[in-house]
Amino acid sequence: MDTKLCETCSVIQFCDTCLEPYLVKEDGSPVSLSISPTQIEYGIKIPLDYEIVDILPNLFCLQQSADRGCVFCSALRHEITRAKYDYHGYVNIRLAYHWGNEDFEGLGLAALVVELKWRPDIPSIPPASAPPDISSRDCVIFALETDDVTVASWLQIPRLRREQVLCEENIRFMKQSVNKCTSECYHSKITAFIPTRVLYLEPEPYSDYVRLIVTSETIARLSTDIKSFNYAALSYCWGSPSDGESQLCTNKDSLEARKGGIKESLMPPVLRDAIQVCRSLSIQYLWIDSLCIIQDDITDWERESALMSHVYSHALVTICTLSSTSCREGFLRRDRRHISIPFTSHLCPSIVGQYSLVASGTCKRWALFGWPALDEDHSVWASRGWTLQESKMSSRKLLFGEFMINFQCDNIVTSETGYCKAAVPTSPLRLGRSLMDKYPLSHDMWDNQVLRDYGKRNYTKIQDKLPGISGMAKAASDQSGDTYLAGLWKRDLPYALMWCPYHPWATEYNMELQELVDKLCFPSPYIAPSWSPIRLIGVRLDRGFHFSESGVSRDKTSAESIVIEAQTTPAGQDPFGMIQDGLIRIRGRLARVPSDISPLPCNRGLWYFEDEGCIIAYCNLDSWPKSKAYPRRKLRMLMLVSTEGSESWRTLLHQLQRTINFECSCGHSSPGDTVSDNSASDNPTPALNHEQFPRNISDEKSSNASAPSLDSSNLSSGCSQIPHRNVYGLLLHPTREADKYVRVGVWASVAGDGAGMRYFQQFESIEVDIV
């Protein structure tokens, strides 16, 4: 079949002469192309002679060419429009083929990548809007696939995905993937466990019904071995609050009726599709949270939610509904959008056939775009709170994406088209103690796998944030023996308190500091203490401090405070679930903030305060105030940890601004100058007179001669007496309750700026309660 292409788009017909250096010959005849992403770290980018300028949102140029019959212009316009970019104005469009890379491991000609470059500099009517930020998905992906065996072998591309999700080929693929994993992978069931309740999928002639069964009764009646009891678990999105209200659930009144039978036709689409998948895989039992947990029984809900990590880790497979956004939306539908491109090899002219360009979503230009990321990363499922635990704890997953079915376990990722790559390292949260020596759980791993992106995830009920990871927390506690503290770990204190929200100005944290204090003192509903990052809503967590050149990592810090008490009070039966309060009592150097806090002109994300004209500390606030300054009033600085001293951050900031030709208005130093701590310049660095420091004592308690002082011998290293060190800590605000504080930010004091330890060692150490 001829594919009509305009003259501009004719370049997308791939010419393989660029791959001649990788041609393998036998007896003088070409036999194959020998190149893999292991030979070239980032694969080969093959730019095409294609560049057009069009205007969003209408893309008139592409539309006109599509109207004249160009199938690629039509497909390209459809995919860019479908991405719903929040931008109107001119855009540059370029094309490049990609031969493999780390993410399309094992593939040859993997994708045609459409690169978009926003052009607000080109005048338009109406004027162009602000371009999407750096995190926007500025590439459109067309994956290469074919059923032409000769072309597939030569270009090393997978077979064409099928139009029907549950076709015979895909069912065979899923069965083979699960069976291979259970027989060959080491992460099979480690301990015997079955859920309290599961759905039993009735066989013929009652196959239009399912029954809720109590597994202990069934196992006893059938004399079934627990280890051979196979079930699937469902990970999906309930949807909006209104969708959730219409969800089919089990409650106290309906429990007996559910045991009697549920007609499939009365179930919401996502549950019906999950049952259909189980039947196609010959799996007789299915666990679904809405039906297997008694939703209006708080005792049952708490007990079962605490067991959810076991439910998913012991399931034969977890069905993940990436393409569904709600319980009212199924996931066994597919809109396969592709165009066929003729191909004739110039290196081996006997190879003639075709391949398909299959629309496969969008990604960031500098990010990874392999499978299953193209399906998973931008799905609603991946933004839901509960699915983090469900995904991390699952031994095997079938990911039903918008574009592809992918199978994933700890060893391998493979797709229905035949694409295959090694998986990420094993999550130790699922492992028993016998494997802990090989796969130890670290605090860094907890940060990376759980905390970092958890704040961005969405919950229908925000109170579920702690229950949503309670299973992982319990597994980690069982393995490590550590005490869990609302998302943090006792052995990780005081370092664990050094966290900051990433880009708080882009969220609901656009508020004055006093408003943040009020919300922390009187939270509604209560989620977690002010010192816990679990309280964050809609933002990503960063460790340490924004900007610090090498980061404030655990292995580079020394404790400069002593945690005396750390505890939370459970709100129910689950010690890892909802809490009603929490407190950390810590002894450390406490100081009043010496000046009003102002935004640093050199860096949008930093605030600062000073003493005698010297920057004493840089601040990352937990909110993003609109004010140009915040009065110091009751604010306090509590020192937590220290690192080796560094050069002036102000100097580093100016050097950074100079590289981007930014005129800095802070007045301390010209961005064109290179300033060292003691060098002269047009704007010399103010220096503190350390021999005449004011006794800026933190509060009345610290002026007491009997106030306890910091016992350096109890710290991880005796660094508190070394003056040339950077120090870091919490910015605190008192509550209305005497001697109690809430955390409102973090700060860093830098030796190279004339502050650091030599400034803070003047202050006495006292006990502070943070709630």
mmCIF file of N, CA, C and O in Angstrom, residues 235-238 308 379-392 449-450 453-462 464-470 472:
data_model
loop_
_atom_site.group_PDB
_atom_site.id
_atom_site.type_symbol
_atom_site.label_atom_id
_atom_site.label_comp_id
_atom_site.label_asym_id
_atom_site.label_seq_id
_atom_site.Cartn_x
_atom_site.Cartn_y
_atom_site.Cartn_z
ATOM 1 N N SER A 235 -4.548 -3.166 40.885
ATOM 2 C CA SER A 235 -4.088 -1.824 41.244
ATOM 3 C C SER A 235 -4.687 -0.860 40.230
ATOM 4 O O SER A 235 -4.374 -0.928 39.042
ATOM 5 N N TYR A 236 -5.528 0.054 40.700
ATOM 6 C CA TYR A 236 -6.302 0.889 39.789
ATOM 7 C C TYR A 236 -6.653 2.206 40.455
ATOM 8 O O TYR A 236 -6.326 2.441 41.633
ATOM 9 N N CYS A 237 -7.306 3.093 39.719
ATOM 10 C CA CYS A 237 -7.727 4.393 40.231
ATOM 11 C C CYS A 237 -9.222 4.376 40.512
ATOM 12 O O CYS A 237 -10.015 4.006 39.637
ATOM 13 N N TRP A 238 -9.594 4.799 41.703
ATOM 14 C CA TRP A 238 -11.015 4.944 42.005
ATOM 15 C C TRP A 238 -11.609 6.101 41.208
ATOM 16 O O TRP A 238 -12.749 6.056 40.806
ATOM 17 N N MET A 308 -1.792 -4.767 53.249
ATOM 18 C CA MET A 308 -1.798 -4.615 51.790
ATOM 19 C C MET A 308 -0.442 -4.892 51.151
ATOM 20 O O MET A 308 -0.359 -5.363 50.016
ATOM 21 N N SER A 379 0.763 8.518 33.311
ATOM 22 C CA SER A 379 -0.573 7.985 33.572
ATOM 23 C C SER A 379 -1.128 8.540 34.875
ATOM 24 O O SER A 379 -0.384 8.912 35.788
ATOM 25 N N VAL A 380 -2.447 8.607 34.962
ATOM 26 C CA VAL A 380 -3.098 8.995 36.221
ATOM 27 C C VAL A 380 -2.778 7.968 37.299
ATOM 28 O O VAL A 380 -2.575 8.310 38.468
ATOM 29 N N TRP A 381 -2.693 6.714 36.904
ATOM 30 C CA TRP A 381 -2.372 5.643 37.847
ATOM 31 C C TRP A 381 -1.071 5.938 38.582
ATOM 32 O O TRP A 381 -0.972 5.729 39.793
ATOM 33 N N ALA A 382 -0.061 6.442 37.887
ATOM 34 C CA ALA A 382 1.243 6.701 38.496
ATOM 35 C C ALA A 382 1.223 7.919 39.409
ATOM 36 O O ALA A 382 2.171 8.137 40.161
ATOM 37 N N SER A 383 0.158 8.706 39.364
ATOM 38 C CA SER A 383 0.062 9.883 40.232
ATOM 39 C C SER A 383 -0.821 9.628 41.451
ATOM 40 O O SER A 383 -0.972 10.501 42.304
ATOM 41 N N ARG A 384 -1.392 8.441 41.539
ATOM 42 C CA ARG A 384 -2.291 8.116 42.649
ATOM 43 C C ARG A 384 -1.474 7.647 43.854
ATOM 44 O O ARG A 384 -0.485 6.927 43.720
ATOM 45 N N GLY A 385 -1.896 8.061 45.049
ATOM 46 C CA GLY A 385 -1.135 7.758 46.250
ATOM 47 C C GLY A 385 -0.984 6.287 46.549
ATOM 48 O O GLY A 385 0.130 5.790 46.777
ATOM 49 N N TRP A 386 -2.078 5.542 46.538
ATOM 50 C CA TRP A 386 -2.045 4.137 46.923
ATOM 51 C C TRP A 386 -1.208 3.290 45.971
ATOM 52 O O TRP A 386 -0.646 2.261 46.367
ATOM 53 N N THR A 387 -1.102 3.698 44.708
ATOM 54 C CA THR A 387 -0.425 2.833 43.732
ATOM 55 C C THR A 387 1.084 2.776 43.929
ATOM 56 O O THR A 387 1.736 1.876 43.402
ATOM 57 N N LEU A 388 1.663 3.709 44.677
ATOM 58 C CA LEU A 388 3.096 3.619 44.946
ATOM 59 C C LEU A 388 3.406 2.338 45.709
ATOM 60 O O LEU A 388 4.273 1.551 45.311
ATOM 61 N N GLN A 389 2.698 2.114 46.803
ATOM 62 C CA GLN A 389 2.903 0.898 47.591
ATOM 63 C C GLN A 389 2.514 -0.335 46.789
ATOM 64 O O GLN A 389 3.226 -1.358 46.818
ATOM 65 N N GLU A 390 1.418 -0.257 46.078
ATOM 66 C CA GLU A 390 0.968 -1.407 45.301
ATOM 67 C C GLU A 390 2.005 -1.815 44.253
ATOM 68 O O GLU A 390 2.241 -3.000 44.019
ATOM 69 N N SER A 391 2.631 -0.806 43.635
ATOM 70 C CA SER A 391 3.636 -1.094 42.614
ATOM 71 C C SER A 391 4.933 -1.603 43.238
ATOM 72 O O SER A 391 5.500 -2.601 42.778
ATOM 73 N N LYS A 392 5.415 -0.918 44.258
ATOM 74 C CA LYS A 392 6.694 -1.297 44.863
ATOM 75 C C LYS A 392 6.642 -2.684 45.492
ATOM 76 O O LYS A 392 7.640 -3.419 45.476
ATOM 77 N N GLN A 449 12.982 5.482 46.940
ATOM 78 C CA GLN A 449 11.878 4.642 46.489
ATOM 79 C C GLN A 449 10.525 5.087 47.026
ATOM 80 O O GLN A 449 9.493 4.799 46.421
ATOM 81 N N VAL A 450 10.515 5.778 48.158
ATOM 82 C CA VAL A 450 9.238 6.092 48.797
ATOM 83 C C VAL A 450 9.011 7.603 48.903
ATOM 84 O O VAL A 450 8.069 8.150 48.339
ATOM 85 N N ASP A 453 9.010 11.231 45.698
ATOM 86 C CA ASP A 453 7.888 11.669 44.865
ATOM 87 C C ASP A 453 6.528 11.439 45.503
ATOM 88 O O ASP A 453 5.501 11.694 44.874
ATOM 89 N N TYR A 454 6.523 10.963 46.754
ATOM 90 C CA TYR A 454 5.240 10.620 47.365
ATOM 91 C C TYR A 454 4.363 11.850 47.572
ATOM 92 O O TYR A 454 3.142 11.784 47.440
ATOM 93 N N GLY A 455 4.993 12.982 47.895
ATOM 94 C CA GLY A 455 4.214 14.194 48.134
ATOM 95 C C GLY A 455 3.435 14.661 46.922
ATOM 96 O O GLY A 455 2.429 15.368 47.059
ATOM 97 N N LYS A 456 3.888 14.284 45.707
ATOM 98 C CA LYS A 456 3.196 14.719 44.487
ATOM 99 C C LYS A 456 1.949 13.894 44.196
ATOM 100 O O LYS A 456 1.142 14.270 43.360
ATOM 101 N N ARG A 457 1.821 12.753 44.862
ATOM 102 C CA ARG A 457 0.725 11.844 44.523
ATOM 103 C C ARG A 457 -0.598 12.303 45.145
ATOM 104 O O ARG A 457 -0.616 12.980 46.173
ATOM 105 N N ASN A 458 -1.677 11.887 44.513
ATOM 106 C CA ASN A 458 -3.007 12.374 44.871
ATOM 107 C C ASN A 458 -3.802 11.333 45.647
ATOM 108 O O ASN A 458 -3.693 10.131 45.379
ATOM 109 N N TYR A 459 -4.585 11.819 46.582
ATOM 110 C CA TYR A 459 -5.485 10.974 47.362
ATOM 111 C C TYR A 459 -6.892 11.559 47.332
ATOM 112 O O TYR A 459 -7.068 12.780 47.403
ATOM 113 N N THR A 460 -7.870 10.691 47.239
ATOM 114 C CA THR A 460 -9.245 11.144 47.399
ATOM 115 C C THR A 460 -9.449 11.629 48.826
ATOM 116 O O THR A 460 -10.079 12.662 49.066
ATOM 117 N N LYS A 461 -8.914 10.889 49.796
ATOM 118 C CA LYS A 461 -8.917 11.285 51.204
ATOM 119 C C LYS A 461 -7.483 11.527 51.623
ATOM 120 O O LYS A 461 -6.679 10.601 51.707
ATOM 121 N N ILE A 462 -7.144 12.780 51.900
ATOM 122 C CA ILE A 462 -5.761 13.119 52.198
ATOM 123 C C ILE A 462 -5.286 12.460 53.482
ATOM 124 O O ILE A 462 -4.082 12.264 53.695
ATOM 125 N N ASP A 464 -5.343 9.523 54.083
ATOM 126 C CA ASP A 464 -4.805 8.196 53.743
ATOM 127 C C ASP A 464 -3.304 8.229 53.442
ATOM 128 O O ASP A 464 -2.733 7.190 53.087
ATOM 129 N N LYS A 465 -2.645 9.381 53.577
ATOM 130 C CA LYS A 465 -1.238 9.453 53.167
ATOM 131 C C LYS A 465 -0.354 8.505 53.962
ATOM 132 O O LYS A 465 0.507 7.835 53.397
ATOM 133 N N LEU A 466 -0.524 8.438 55.266
ATOM 134 C CA LEU A 466 0.271 7.489 56.056
ATOM 135 C C LEU A 466 -0.198 6.049 55.851
ATOM 136 O O LEU A 466 0.635 5.161 55.647
ATOM 137 N N PRO A 467 -1.517 5.773 55.896
ATOM 138 C CA PRO A 467 -1.945 4.400 55.583
ATOM 139 C C PRO A 467 -1.502 3.933 54.202
ATOM 140 O O PRO A 467 -1.262 2.743 54.001
ATOM 141 N N GLY A 468 -1.370 4.868 53.244
ATOM 142 C CA GLY A 468 -1.016 4.497 51.882
ATOM 143 C C GLY A 468 0.381 3.908 51.739
ATOM 144 O O GLY A 468 0.676 3.266 50.729
ATOM 145 N N ILE A 469 1.247 4.124 52.733
ATOM 146 C CA ILE A 469 2.584 3.515 52.697
ATOM 147 C C ILE A 469 2.840 2.686 53.955
ATOM 148 O O ILE A 469 3.983 2.303 54.229
ATOM 149 N N SER A 470 1.785 2.409 54.715
ATOM 150 C CA SER A 470 1.966 1.711 55.993
ATOM 151 C C SER A 470 2.513 0.296 55.791
ATOM 152 O O SER A 470 3.290 -0.198 56.619
ATOM 153 N N MET A 472 4.576 -0.735 53.385
ATOM 154 C CA MET A 472 6.013 -0.621 53.141
ATOM 155 C C MET A 472 6.753 -0.259 54.420
ATOM 156 O O MET A 472 7.851 -0.758 54.682
#
